[in-house]
mmCIF file of C-alpha atoms in Angstrom:
data_model
loop_
_atom_site.group_PDB
_atom_site.id
_atom_site.type_symbol
_atom_site.label_atom_id
_atom_site.label_comp_id
_atom_site.label_asym_id
_atom_site.label_seq_id
_atom_site.Cartn_x
_atom_site.Cartn_y
_atom_site.Cartn_z
ATOM 1 C CA MET A 29 189.900 1.236 59.785
ATOM 2 C CA ARG A 30 193.132 -0.650 60.406
ATOM 3 C CA ASP A 31 193.038 -4.446 59.931
ATOM 4 C CA PRO A 32 195.072 -6.811 62.165
ATOM 5 C CA LEU A 33 197.764 -7.052 59.590
ATOM 6 C CA ALA A 34 198.426 -3.388 59.357
ATOM 7 C CA LEU A 35 198.143 -2.775 63.202
ATOM 8 C CA LEU A 36 200.913 -5.226 64.364
ATOM 9 C CA PRO A 37 203.770 -4.077 62.029
ATOM 10 C CA GLY A 38 202.731 -0.400 62.706
ATOM 11 C CA LEU A 39 202.968 -0.944 66.347
ATOM 12 C CA LEU A 40 206.270 -2.791 66.186
ATOM 13 C CA ALA A 41 207.731 0.110 64.228
ATOM 14 C CA TYR A 42 207.468 2.406 67.142
ATOM 15 C CA TYR A 43 210.273 1.165 69.239
ATOM 16 C CA SER A 44 209.019 1.686 72.832
ATOM 17 C CA PRO A 45 211.398 0.464 75.793
ATOM 18 C CA THR A 46 210.077 1.111 79.172
ATOM 19 C CA GLY A 47 209.978 4.839 79.733
ATOM 20 C CA GLU A 48 209.996 5.817 75.972
ATOM 21 C CA GLU A 49 206.377 4.653 75.123
ATOM 22 C CA GLU A 50 205.006 8.014 73.977
ATOM 23 C CA GLN A 51 205.223 7.446 70.102
ATOM 24 C CA ALA A 52 203.796 4.006 70.312
ATOM 25 C CA VAL A 53 201.014 5.209 72.523
ATOM 26 C CA SER A 54 200.079 7.925 69.992
ATOM 27 C CA PHE A 55 199.964 5.414 67.310
ATOM 28 C CA LEU A 56 197.893 2.998 69.092
ATOM 29 C CA ALA A 57 195.498 5.577 70.363
ATOM 30 C CA GLU A 58 194.997 6.863 66.718
ATOM 31 C CA SER A 59 194.560 3.245 65.551
ATOM 32 C CA MET A 60 192.070 2.486 68.223
ATOM 33 C CA GLY A 61 190.093 5.492 67.355
ATOM 34 C CA ALA A 62 190.023 4.448 63.804
ATOM 35 C CA MET A 63 188.785 1.037 64.722
ATOM 36 C CA GLY A 64 185.802 2.327 66.724
ATOM 37 C CA PHE A 65 187.108 2.723 70.248
ATOM 38 C CA GLU A 66 186.496 5.753 72.400
ATOM 39 C CA VAL A 67 190.154 6.527 73.282
ATOM 40 C CA TRP A 68 191.822 8.384 76.023
ATOM 41 C CA CYS A 69 195.241 8.331 77.936
ATOM 42 C CA ASP A 70 195.433 8.395 81.738
ATOM 43 C CA GLU A 71 197.904 10.240 84.041
ATOM 44 C CA ALA A 72 200.315 7.376 84.114
ATOM 45 C CA GLY A 73 200.565 7.452 80.242
ATOM 46 C CA ASN A 74 198.503 4.336 79.616
ATOM 47 C CA VAL A 75 196.439 4.293 76.494
ATOM 48 C CA ILE A 76 192.813 3.165 76.992
ATOM 49 C CA GLY A 77 190.143 2.239 74.428
ATOM 50 C CA SER A 78 186.560 1.358 75.142
ATOM 51 C CA ARG A 79 183.631 -0.031 73.023
ATOM 52 C CA GLY A 80 180.119 -0.381 74.237
ATOM 53 C CA SER A 81 178.165 1.081 77.060
ATOM 54 C CA GLY A 82 177.038 -1.957 79.078
ATOM 55 C CA ASN A 83 177.550 -2.160 82.857
ATOM 56 C CA ARG A 84 179.740 -5.309 82.560
ATOM 57 C CA GLU A 85 183.202 -4.847 81.480
ATOM 58 C CA ILE A 86 185.675 -7.220 79.913
ATOM 59 C CA LEU A 87 189.094 -5.737 80.357
ATOM 60 C CA LEU A 88 191.954 -6.704 78.023
ATOM 61 C CA LEU A 89 195.184 -5.451 79.774
ATOM 62 C CA GLY A 90 198.236 -5.507 77.625
ATOM 63 C CA HIS A 91 201.444 -3.557 77.785
ATOM 64 C CA ILE A 92 202.961 -1.320 75.131
ATOM 65 C CA ASP A 93 206.493 -1.097 76.528
ATOM 66 C CA THR A 94 209.268 -3.541 75.682
ATOM 67 C CA VAL A 95 212.603 -4.464 76.969
ATOM 68 C CA SER A 96 215.367 -2.505 75.346
ATOM 69 C CA GLY A 97 217.239 -3.650 72.296
ATOM 70 C CA MET A 98 215.958 -2.521 69.021
ATOM 71 C CA ILE A 99 215.140 -5.331 66.453
ATOM 72 C CA PRO A 100 214.300 -3.874 63.040
ATOM 73 C CA VAL A 101 210.999 -4.854 61.768
ATOM 74 C CA ARG A 102 211.215 -7.318 58.875
ATOM 75 C CA TRP A 103 209.102 -10.036 57.320
ATOM 76 C CA GLU A 104 210.303 -13.574 56.359
ATOM 77 C CA GLY A 105 207.411 -15.468 54.837
ATOM 78 C CA ASP A 106 204.825 -16.093 57.681
ATOM 79 C CA VAL A 107 207.141 -14.571 60.251
ATOM 80 C CA ILE A 108 207.471 -10.982 61.486
ATOM 81 C CA TYR A 109 210.429 -9.939 63.421
ATOM 82 C CA GLY A 110 210.652 -6.975 65.795
ATOM 83 C CA ARG A 111 211.152 -6.041 69.387
ATOM 84 C CA GLY A 112 207.887 -6.783 71.278
ATOM 85 C CA ALA A 113 206.536 -9.134 68.482
ATOM 86 C CA VAL A 114 206.001 -11.676 71.328
ATOM 87 C CA ASP A 115 206.349 -9.606 74.565
ATOM 88 C CA ALA A 116 203.871 -8.173 74.097
ATOM 89 C CA LYS A 117 202.889 -6.126 71.111
ATOM 90 C CA GLY A 118 201.653 -9.179 69.405
ATOM 91 C CA PRO A 119 199.056 -9.961 72.332
ATOM 92 C CA LEU A 120 198.243 -6.195 72.508
ATOM 93 C CA ALA A 121 197.495 -6.052 68.689
ATOM 94 C CA CYS A 122 195.437 -9.197 69.031
ATOM 95 C CA PHE A 123 193.441 -7.592 71.917
ATOM 96 C CA VAL A 124 192.779 -4.333 69.890
ATOM 97 C CA SER A 125 191.827 -6.386 66.807
ATOM 98 C CA ALA A 126 189.576 -8.723 68.515
ATOM 99 C CA GLY A 127 188.119 -6.003 70.751
ATOM 100 C CA ALA A 128 187.180 -4.156 67.501
ATOM 101 C CA ALA A 129 185.766 -7.188 65.712
ATOM 102 C CA ALA A 130 183.643 -8.646 68.538
ATOM 103 C CA ARG A 131 179.877 -8.114 68.203
ATOM 104 C CA LEU A 132 178.793 -6.187 71.329
ATOM 105 C CA THR A 133 175.720 -6.917 73.318
ATOM 106 C CA PRO A 134 173.853 -4.204 75.335
ATOM 107 C CA ASP A 135 175.058 -5.382 78.796
ATOM 108 C CA TRP A 136 178.800 -5.404 77.977
ATOM 109 C CA ARG A 137 181.677 -3.137 77.117
ATOM 110 C CA ILE A 138 185.149 -4.078 76.038
ATOM 111 C CA THR A 139 187.958 -1.954 77.194
ATOM 112 C CA VAL A 140 191.610 -2.362 75.921
ATOM 113 C CA ILE A 141 194.510 -0.856 77.785
ATOM 114 C CA GLY A 142 197.998 -0.560 76.619
ATOM 115 C CA ALA A 143 199.919 -0.236 79.886
ATOM 116 C CA VAL A 144 203.234 1.407 80.254
ATOM 117 C CA GLY A 145 206.123 0.302 82.355
ATOM 118 C CA GLU A 146 205.439 -3.421 82.604
ATOM 119 C CA GLU A 147 208.934 -4.256 82.063
ATOM 120 C CA GLY A 148 210.032 -1.896 84.754
ATOM 121 C CA ASP A 149 208.077 -1.264 88.068
ATOM 122 C CA SER A 150 204.656 -1.958 86.407
ATOM 123 C CA ARG A 151 203.670 1.714 86.965
ATOM 124 C CA GLY A 152 200.976 1.544 84.379
ATOM 125 C CA ALA A 153 199.175 -1.486 85.850
ATOM 126 C CA LYS A 154 199.550 -0.047 89.329
ATOM 127 C CA HIS A 155 197.913 3.189 88.277
ATOM 128 C CA VAL A 156 195.114 1.076 86.616
ATOM 129 C CA CYS A 157 194.495 -0.684 89.820
ATOM 130 C CA GLN A 158 194.170 2.478 91.693
ATOM 131 C CA THR A 159 191.914 4.269 89.174
ATOM 132 C CA HIS A 160 190.003 1.771 87.175
ATOM 133 C CA PRO A 161 186.662 0.314 88.576
ATOM 134 C CA ALA A 162 186.899 -3.390 89.102
ATOM 135 C CA PRO A 163 185.902 -5.220 85.848
ATOM 136 C CA LYS A 164 183.880 -8.343 85.562
ATOM 137 C CA MET A 165 186.812 -10.305 84.005
ATOM 138 C CA VAL A 166 190.226 -9.621 82.862
ATOM 139 C CA VAL A 167 192.584 -10.947 80.143
ATOM 140 C CA ILE A 168 196.366 -10.120 80.604
ATOM 141 C CA GLY A 169 198.162 -9.688 77.210
ATOM 142 C CA GLU A 170 201.114 -12.003 77.280
ATOM 143 C CA PRO A 171 202.304 -14.802 75.004
ATOM 144 C CA SER A 172 200.616 -18.046 75.783
ATOM 145 C CA GLY A 173 200.387 -19.515 72.190
ATOM 146 C CA TRP A 174 197.116 -19.372 70.420
ATOM 147 C CA ASP A 175 195.819 -22.672 71.869
ATOM 148 C CA HIS A 176 197.088 -22.196 75.502
ATOM 149 C CA LEU A 177 195.765 -20.164 78.396
ATOM 150 C CA THR A 178 198.030 -18.998 81.175
ATOM 151 C CA LEU A 179 196.616 -19.492 84.600
ATOM 152 C CA GLY A 180 199.382 -18.417 86.864
ATOM 153 C CA TYR A 181 202.643 -16.786 87.397
ATOM 154 C CA LYS A 182 205.215 -17.175 90.079
ATOM 155 C CA GLY A 183 206.096 -14.411 92.377
ATOM 156 C CA SER A 184 209.386 -12.658 92.790
ATOM 157 C CA TYR A 185 211.422 -11.275 95.646
ATOM 158 C CA TRP A 186 214.550 -9.184 95.079
ATOM 159 C CA PHE A 187 217.073 -8.179 97.847
ATOM 160 C CA ARG A 188 220.515 -6.976 98.417
ATOM 161 C CA TYR A 189 222.754 -8.736 101.019
ATOM 162 C CA ARG A 190 225.243 -6.442 102.528
ATOM 163 C CA LEU A 191 228.164 -7.311 104.903
ATOM 164 C CA SER A 192 230.636 -4.942 106.287
ATOM 165 C CA GLN A 193 233.637 -5.991 108.580
ATOM 166 C CA PRO A 194 236.967 -4.607 109.574
ATOM 167 C CA MET A 195 239.707 -5.271 107.112
ATOM 168 C CA VAL A 196 241.752 -8.304 107.762
ATOM 169 C CA HIS A 197 245.243 -9.149 106.646
ATOM 170 C CA THR A 198 245.228 -11.806 103.927
ATOM 171 C CA ALA A 199 247.782 -13.657 105.849
ATOM 172 C CA ALA A 200 245.636 -13.663 109.037
ATOM 173 C CA ASN A 201 243.417 -16.442 110.126
ATOM 174 C CA GLY A 202 239.807 -15.285 109.422
ATOM 175 C CA ALA A 203 237.156 -15.218 106.824
ATOM 176 C CA SER A 204 237.082 -12.247 104.430
ATOM 177 C CA ALA A 205 233.754 -10.510 103.813
ATOM 178 C CA CYS A 206 233.642 -12.152 100.444
ATOM 179 C CA GLU A 207 233.963 -15.635 101.964
ATOM 180 C CA THR A 208 231.411 -14.950 104.542
ATOM 181 C CA ALA A 209 228.949 -13.697 101.679
ATOM 182 C CA VAL A 210 229.668 -16.920 99.634
ATOM 183 C CA ASP A 211 228.935 -18.984 102.804
ATOM 184 C CA PHE A 212 225.542 -17.245 103.097
ATOM 185 C CA TRP A 213 224.727 -17.975 99.464
ATOM 186 C CA ASN A 214 225.763 -21.636 99.926
ATOM 187 C CA ARG A 215 223.615 -22.052 103.051
ATOM 188 C CA LEU A 216 220.739 -20.374 101.277
ATOM 189 C CA SER A 217 221.152 -22.785 98.308
ATOM 190 C CA ARG A 218 221.115 -25.862 100.578
ATOM 191 C CA VAL A 219 218.149 -24.660 102.745
ATOM 192 C CA VAL A 220 216.065 -23.929 99.455
ATOM 193 C CA ALA A 221 217.123 -27.467 98.018
ATOM 194 C CA GLN A 222 215.580 -28.964 101.289
ATOM 195 C CA TRP A 223 212.437 -26.724 100.930
ATOM 196 C CA ASN A 224 211.984 -27.962 97.418
ATOM 197 C CA GLU A 225 212.271 -31.660 98.231
ATOM 198 C CA GLY A 226 209.204 -33.468 96.962
ATOM 199 C CA LYS A 227 208.041 -30.524 94.724
ATOM 200 C CA GLU A 228 208.315 -31.892 91.244
ATOM 201 C CA ARG A 229 207.057 -28.677 89.266
ATOM 202 C CA LEU A 230 209.217 -25.653 88.979
ATOM 203 C CA PHE A 231 206.094 -23.653 89.639
ATOM 204 C CA ASP A 232 205.864 -24.980 93.231
ATOM 205 C CA GLN A 233 209.615 -24.579 93.875
ATOM 206 C CA LEU A 234 211.477 -21.712 95.329
ATOM 207 C CA THR A 235 214.279 -20.656 92.931
ATOM 208 C CA PRO A 236 217.014 -18.324 93.972
ATOM 209 C CA THR A 237 219.532 -16.772 91.525
ATOM 210 C CA LEU A 238 222.588 -14.873 92.452
ATOM 211 C CA ARG A 239 222.528 -11.879 90.131
ATOM 212 C CA SER A 240 225.736 -10.038 91.115
ATOM 213 C CA ILE A 241 228.566 -9.844 93.877
ATOM 214 C CA GLN A 242 230.583 -6.863 94.439
ATOM 215 C CA MET A 243 233.244 -5.809 96.841
ATOM 216 C CA PHE A 244 233.675 -2.271 98.092
ATOM 217 C CA PRO A 245 236.950 -2.113 100.199
ATOM 218 C CA ASP A 246 238.289 1.112 101.711
ATOM 219 C CA ASP A 247 241.363 1.429 103.990
ATOM 220 C CA TYR A 248 239.718 0.184 107.134
ATOM 221 C CA SER A 249 236.812 -2.174 106.178
ATOM 222 C CA GLU A 250 235.713 -4.589 103.522
ATOM 223 C CA ILE A 251 232.097 -4.356 102.331
ATOM 224 C CA VAL A 252 230.532 -7.029 100.060
ATOM 225 C CA GLU A 253 227.078 -6.805 98.456
ATOM 226 C CA MET A 254 225.125 -9.453 96.681
ATOM 227 C CA ARG A 255 222.023 -8.988 94.637
ATOM 228 C CA VAL A 256 219.605 -12.002 94.896
ATOM 229 C CA GLY A 257 216.473 -12.678 93.024
ATOM 230 C CA MET A 258 213.959 -15.351 94.172
ATOM 231 C CA ARG A 259 211.173 -16.807 92.195
ATOM 232 C CA LEU A 260 208.349 -17.620 94.551
ATOM 233 C CA PRO A 261 205.801 -20.395 94.451
ATOM 234 C CA PRO A 262 202.068 -19.711 95.333
ATOM 235 C CA LYS A 263 202.372 -21.320 98.764
ATOM 236 C CA LEU A 264 205.115 -19.258 100.225
ATOM 237 C CA ASP A 265 204.125 -15.852 101.571
ATOM 238 C CA GLN A 266 206.499 -12.976 102.454
ATOM 239 C CA PRO A 267 206.660 -13.589 106.284
ATOM 240 C CA ALA A 268 207.395 -17.291 105.647
ATOM 241 C CA LEU A 269 210.058 -16.453 103.068
ATOM 242 C CA GLU A 270 211.602 -13.899 105.246
ATOM 243 C CA ALA A 271 211.632 -16.328 108.242
ATOM 244 C CA LEU A 272 213.535 -18.694 106.009
ATOM 245 C CA LEU A 273 216.080 -16.062 105.075
ATOM 246 C CA ASP A 274 216.521 -14.991 108.622
ATOM 247 C CA GLY A 275 217.337 -18.504 109.600
ATOM 248 C CA VAL A 276 220.174 -18.590 106.992
ATOM 249 C CA MET A 277 221.677 -15.160 107.683
ATOM 250 C CA GLU A 278 224.199 -15.463 110.457
ATOM 251 C CA THR A 279 225.390 -11.983 109.765
ATOM 252 C CA GLY A 280 224.969 -9.081 107.316
ATOM 253 C CA GLU A 281 221.839 -7.008 106.409
ATOM 254 C CA ARG A 282 219.129 -7.497 103.864
ATOM 255 C CA PHE A 283 217.606 -4.749 101.942
ATOM 256 C CA VAL A 284 214.403 -5.763 100.014
ATOM 257 C CA GLU A 285 214.158 -4.099 96.594
ATOM 258 C CA ASP A 286 210.921 -5.652 95.307
ATOM 259 C CA TYR A 287 208.224 -8.369 96.336
ATOM 260 C CA LEU A 288 205.424 -9.488 94.105
ATOM 261 C CA PRO A 289 203.440 -12.646 95.352
ATOM 262 C CA ALA A 290 202.741 -15.568 93.065
ATOM 263 C CA TYR A 291 199.172 -15.643 91.648
ATOM 264 C CA ARG A 292 197.233 -18.640 90.312
ATOM 265 C CA ALA A 293 193.852 -18.058 88.750
ATOM 266 C CA GLU A 294 190.852 -20.243 88.992
ATOM 267 C CA LYS A 295 190.104 -22.536 86.013
ATOM 268 C CA ASN A 296 186.444 -23.162 86.451
ATOM 269 C CA THR A 297 185.282 -19.737 85.374
ATOM 270 C CA PRO A 298 183.108 -18.353 82.565
ATOM 271 C CA LEU A 299 186.143 -16.719 81.140
ATOM 272 C CA VAL A 300 188.133 -19.941 81.021
ATOM 273 C CA ARG A 301 185.141 -21.745 79.715
ATOM 274 C CA ALA A 302 184.743 -19.317 76.842
ATOM 275 C CA PHE A 303 188.363 -19.627 75.777
ATOM 276 C CA LEU A 304 188.337 -23.453 75.961
ATOM 277 C CA SER A 305 185.290 -23.475 73.724
ATOM 278 C CA ALA A 306 186.798 -20.879 71.268
ATOM 279 C CA ILE A 307 190.092 -22.702 70.995
ATOM 280 C CA ARG A 308 188.360 -26.061 70.249
ATOM 281 C CA LYS A 309 186.226 -24.430 67.568
ATOM 282 C CA ALA A 310 189.306 -23.188 65.884
ATOM 283 C CA GLY A 311 190.518 -26.704 65.752
ATOM 284 C CA GLY A 312 192.901 -26.583 68.761
ATOM 285 C CA GLN A 313 193.429 -28.758 71.701
ATOM 286 C CA PRO A 314 193.565 -26.335 74.592
ATOM 287 C CA ALA A 315 196.153 -26.499 77.352
ATOM 288 C CA PHE A 316 196.909 -24.518 80.542
ATOM 289 C CA SER A 317 200.252 -22.836 81.369
ATOM 290 C CA LEU A 318 201.799 -21.997 84.588
ATOM 291 C CA LYS A 319 204.695 -19.525 84.007
ATOM 292 C CA THR A 320 207.772 -19.391 86.147
ATOM 293 C CA GLY A 321 208.253 -15.492 85.351
ATOM 294 C CA THR A 322 205.838 -12.692 86.578
ATOM 295 C CA SER A 323 203.426 -10.454 84.653
ATOM 296 C CA ASP A 324 200.807 -7.702 85.516
ATOM 297 C CA MET A 325 198.524 -10.667 86.473
ATOM 298 C CA ASN A 326 200.501 -10.831 89.862
ATOM 299 C CA LEU A 327 199.360 -7.289 90.458
ATOM 300 C CA VAL A 328 195.694 -7.113 89.310
ATOM 301 C CA GLY A 329 194.697 -10.711 89.950
ATOM 302 C CA PRO A 330 194.712 -10.396 93.822
ATOM 303 C CA PHE A 331 193.511 -6.853 93.582
ATOM 304 C CA TRP A 332 190.353 -7.256 91.586
ATOM 305 C CA ASN A 333 189.850 -10.902 92.462
ATOM 306 C CA CYS A 334 187.770 -11.712 89.401
ATOM 307 C CA PRO A 335 188.183 -14.271 86.664
ATOM 308 C CA ILE A 336 191.432 -13.710 84.894
ATOM 309 C CA VAL A 337 193.668 -15.509 82.424
ATOM 310 C CA ALA A 338 196.714 -14.416 80.342
ATOM 311 C CA TYR A 339 196.499 -14.880 76.631
ATOM 312 C CA GLY A 340 198.185 -13.900 73.389
ATOM 313 C CA PRO A 341 199.972 -15.380 70.343
ATOM 314 C CA GLY A 342 203.594 -16.144 70.494
ATOM 315 C CA ASP A 343 206.311 -18.329 71.981
ATOM 316 C CA SER A 344 207.319 -16.935 75.338
ATOM 317 C CA SER A 345 210.755 -18.543 75.122
ATOM 318 C CA LEU A 346 211.512 -15.661 72.617
ATOM 319 C CA ASP A 347 210.707 -13.088 75.369
ATOM 320 C CA HIS A 348 213.449 -10.595 75.833
ATOM 321 C CA THR A 349 215.677 -12.398 73.236
ATOM 322 C CA PRO A 350 217.308 -10.846 70.047
ATOM 323 C CA TYR A 351 215.259 -13.355 68.047
ATOM 324 C CA GLU A 352 211.689 -12.011 68.831
ATOM 325 C CA HIS A 353 209.369 -13.045 66.249
ATOM 326 C CA LEU A 354 205.760 -14.062 65.662
ATOM 327 C CA ARG A 355 204.029 -16.219 62.973
ATOM 328 C CA ILE A 356 201.337 -14.059 61.355
ATOM 329 C CA SER A 357 199.153 -17.071 60.850
ATOM 330 C CA GLU A 358 199.293 -17.719 64.665
ATOM 331 C CA TYR A 359 198.530 -14.133 65.221
ATOM 332 C CA LEU A 360 195.390 -14.128 63.145
ATOM 333 C CA THR A 361 194.241 -17.357 64.657
ATOM 334 C CA SER A 362 194.650 -15.823 68.073
ATOM 335 C CA VAL A 363 192.582 -12.809 66.927
ATOM 336 C CA SER A 364 189.736 -15.238 65.863
ATOM 337 C CA VAL A 365 189.892 -17.165 69.116
ATOM 338 C CA LEU A 366 189.736 -14.062 71.372
ATOM 339 C CA THR A 367 186.951 -12.540 69.171
ATOM 340 C CA GLN A 368 184.991 -15.821 69.591
ATOM 341 C CA ALA A 369 185.622 -16.129 73.323
ATOM 342 C CA LEU A 370 184.472 -12.348 73.801
ATOM 343 C CA GLU A 371 181.350 -13.050 72.030
ATOM 344 C CA ILE A 372 180.638 -16.274 74.002
ATOM 345 C CA ILE A 373 181.017 -14.322 77.103
ATOM 346 C CA MET A 374 178.831 -11.428 76.045
ATOM 347 C CA ASN A 375 176.099 -14.014 75.006
ATOM 348 C CA THR A 376 176.189 -16.084 78.208
ATOM 349 C CA ASN A 377 174.388 -15.214 81.342
ATOM 350 C CA VAL A 378 177.321 -14.784 83.678
ATOM 351 C CA MET B 29 164.587 -27.338 87.078
ATOM 352 C CA THR B 30 167.665 -29.505 87.288
ATOM 353 C CA THR B 31 169.074 -30.855 84.038
ATOM 354 C CA GLN B 32 170.838 -34.214 84.625
ATOM 355 C CA LEU B 33 173.418 -35.540 82.051
ATOM 356 C CA THR B 34 175.077 -38.999 82.020
ATOM 357 C CA GLY B 35 178.461 -39.826 80.218
ATOM 358 C CA HIS B 36 181.425 -41.886 80.525
ATOM 359 C CA CYS B 37 184.830 -40.950 81.869
ATOM 360 C CA PRO B 38 187.305 -41.077 78.862
ATOM 361 C CA GLU B 39 190.067 -42.121 81.310
ATOM 362 C CA CYS B 40 188.448 -45.066 83.408
ATOM 363 C CA ASP B 41 185.062 -45.504 81.528
ATOM 364 C CA ALA B 42 183.022 -45.119 84.799
ATOM 365 C CA GLU B 43 179.522 -43.809 84.206
ATOM 366 C CA LEU B 44 179.149 -40.319 85.480
ATOM 367 C CA THR B 45 176.019 -38.213 86.079
ATOM 368 C CA PHE B 46 176.180 -34.457 86.442
ATOM 369 C CA ASN B 47 173.491 -31.851 87.194
ATOM 370 C CA ASP B 48 173.377 -28.483 85.540
ATOM 371 C CA VAL B 49 176.825 -28.572 83.996
ATOM 372 C CA ILE B 50 177.662 -26.109 81.214
ATOM 373 C CA GLU B 51 179.941 -26.321 78.156
ATOM 374 C CA GLY B 52 183.559 -25.703 79.065
ATOM 375 C CA GLU B 53 182.886 -26.515 82.790
ATOM 376 C CA ILE B 54 185.806 -28.558 84.444
ATOM 377 C CA VAL B 55 184.431 -31.516 86.436
ATOM 378 C CA VAL B 56 185.959 -34.303 88.377
ATOM 379 C CA CYS B 57 185.580 -37.990 87.769
ATOM 380 C CA SER B 58 184.216 -39.461 90.940
ATOM 381 C CA ASP B 59 185.785 -42.755 90.109
ATOM 382 C CA CYS B 60 189.374 -42.093 89.162
ATOM 383 C CA GLY B 61 189.653 -38.442 90.167
ATOM 384 C CA VAL B 62 190.811 -37.124 86.852
ATOM 385 C CA ASP B 63 189.793 -33.607 85.729
ATOM 386 C CA LEU B 64 187.380 -33.578 82.837
ATOM 387 C CA GLU B 65 186.073 -30.949 80.481
ATOM 388 C CA VAL B 66 182.503 -30.832 79.326
ATOM 389 C CA ILE B 67 183.079 -30.259 75.569
ATOM 390 C CA SER B 68 179.485 -30.583 74.457
ATOM 391 C CA LEU B 69 176.007 -30.766 75.983
ATOM 392 C CA GLU B 70 173.975 -32.159 72.986
ATOM 393 C CA PRO B 71 175.277 -34.877 72.719
ATOM 394 C CA PHE B 72 176.856 -34.835 76.167
ATOM 395 C CA GLU B 73 180.559 -35.409 75.852
ATOM 396 C CA LEU B 74 183.408 -35.350 78.220
ATOM 397 C CA ALA B 75 187.114 -35.098 77.452
ATOM 398 C CA LEU B 76 190.168 -34.995 79.621
ATOM 399 C CA ALA B 77 190.569 -31.503 80.875
ATOM 400 C CA PRO B 78 193.414 -29.499 79.362
ATOM 401 C CA MET B 79 196.850 -30.398 80.715
ATOM 402 C CA GLU B 80 198.665 -27.948 83.011
ATOM 403 C CA GLU B 81 202.149 -27.306 81.480
ATOM 404 C CA GLU B 82 205.069 -25.277 82.730
ATOM 405 C CA ASP B 83 206.607 -22.668 80.674
ATOM 406 C CA TRP B 84 209.292 -20.051 81.008
ATOM 407 C CA GLY B 85 208.028 -16.624 80.448
ATOM 408 C CA GLU B 86 207.244 -13.233 81.851
#
């Protein structure tokens, strides 16, 4: 049986950027088997481990892929470095360790999933949505800090703005395609600033970012393409957003690449109550977080519509950075908190 | 059977009575409107509910 201290460095040692998760999946499957889970892999490549045979399921949904950029695993005192230490192998190892340690009751079962592709198109979580029966409650494995619970994530909308116009001489009086595209971006920025007026929290604001701008001239025309990402607040749905963009676009075309709505979980649920109690029992002062990024909560939250939070050790400001590291003492505390929360849930009539 | 519990709001000190609350439940002070967490039933104890913080992160 692997203990939490052996599981985490083992998992970190298998570098698993999105699309290259197989070796880490094999390691985790073997580890979960040794820790008392019934283990299998699904068609998407997700690794799934389950304990117990009750009708009520608590699903602990983590992800096993990371962004690219190898960080050699090393220890420095209480700290372990490695790609995914925070996002999100630390939380996934916490899930497996707590899921193995929690005392089961006859009504419940605990399922841990190490999903693939979360840093890409979330193909692992999409497959889980389509194939896994709706659980009673879900915990998403992302770094919240051991004494915080994440209740919501902003949404995202990605599009390419493309404009083609006949070539004009640089001495002629007329806007180039690049200038027209820049005008579009400036108008969008102004309209968004107006939309955001009075909204103090970033979570409630619409935040566009210009990710790239490229020119593709040929002999007869000039073509400019911008790639724009927008972080979406909960109260702005796709039709309302597209109406706003339509009002800003005087010319050109828009090609939508991706859309994921924001999601905000309820806080008065048995799941949240169990975590609050467990964090307090561990000596913490619990707090809620609202994240300006996205996670698999954006997908599964509206799909299953059951109690949900995101939880896991680690400082999310280290996500995707070359400095990813996790304090082992925090990791072990989060394992204790999650174990306790699971036991509270299974021993409460919910 | 309804269980009635009485305590004081830690923010405005109003006396508050709740029916059938459970540990960890978030309730609202009817006087000042602040969110409160039931942190203990015996003895009945209320604390300010966890703050909502913003955080960068995926």
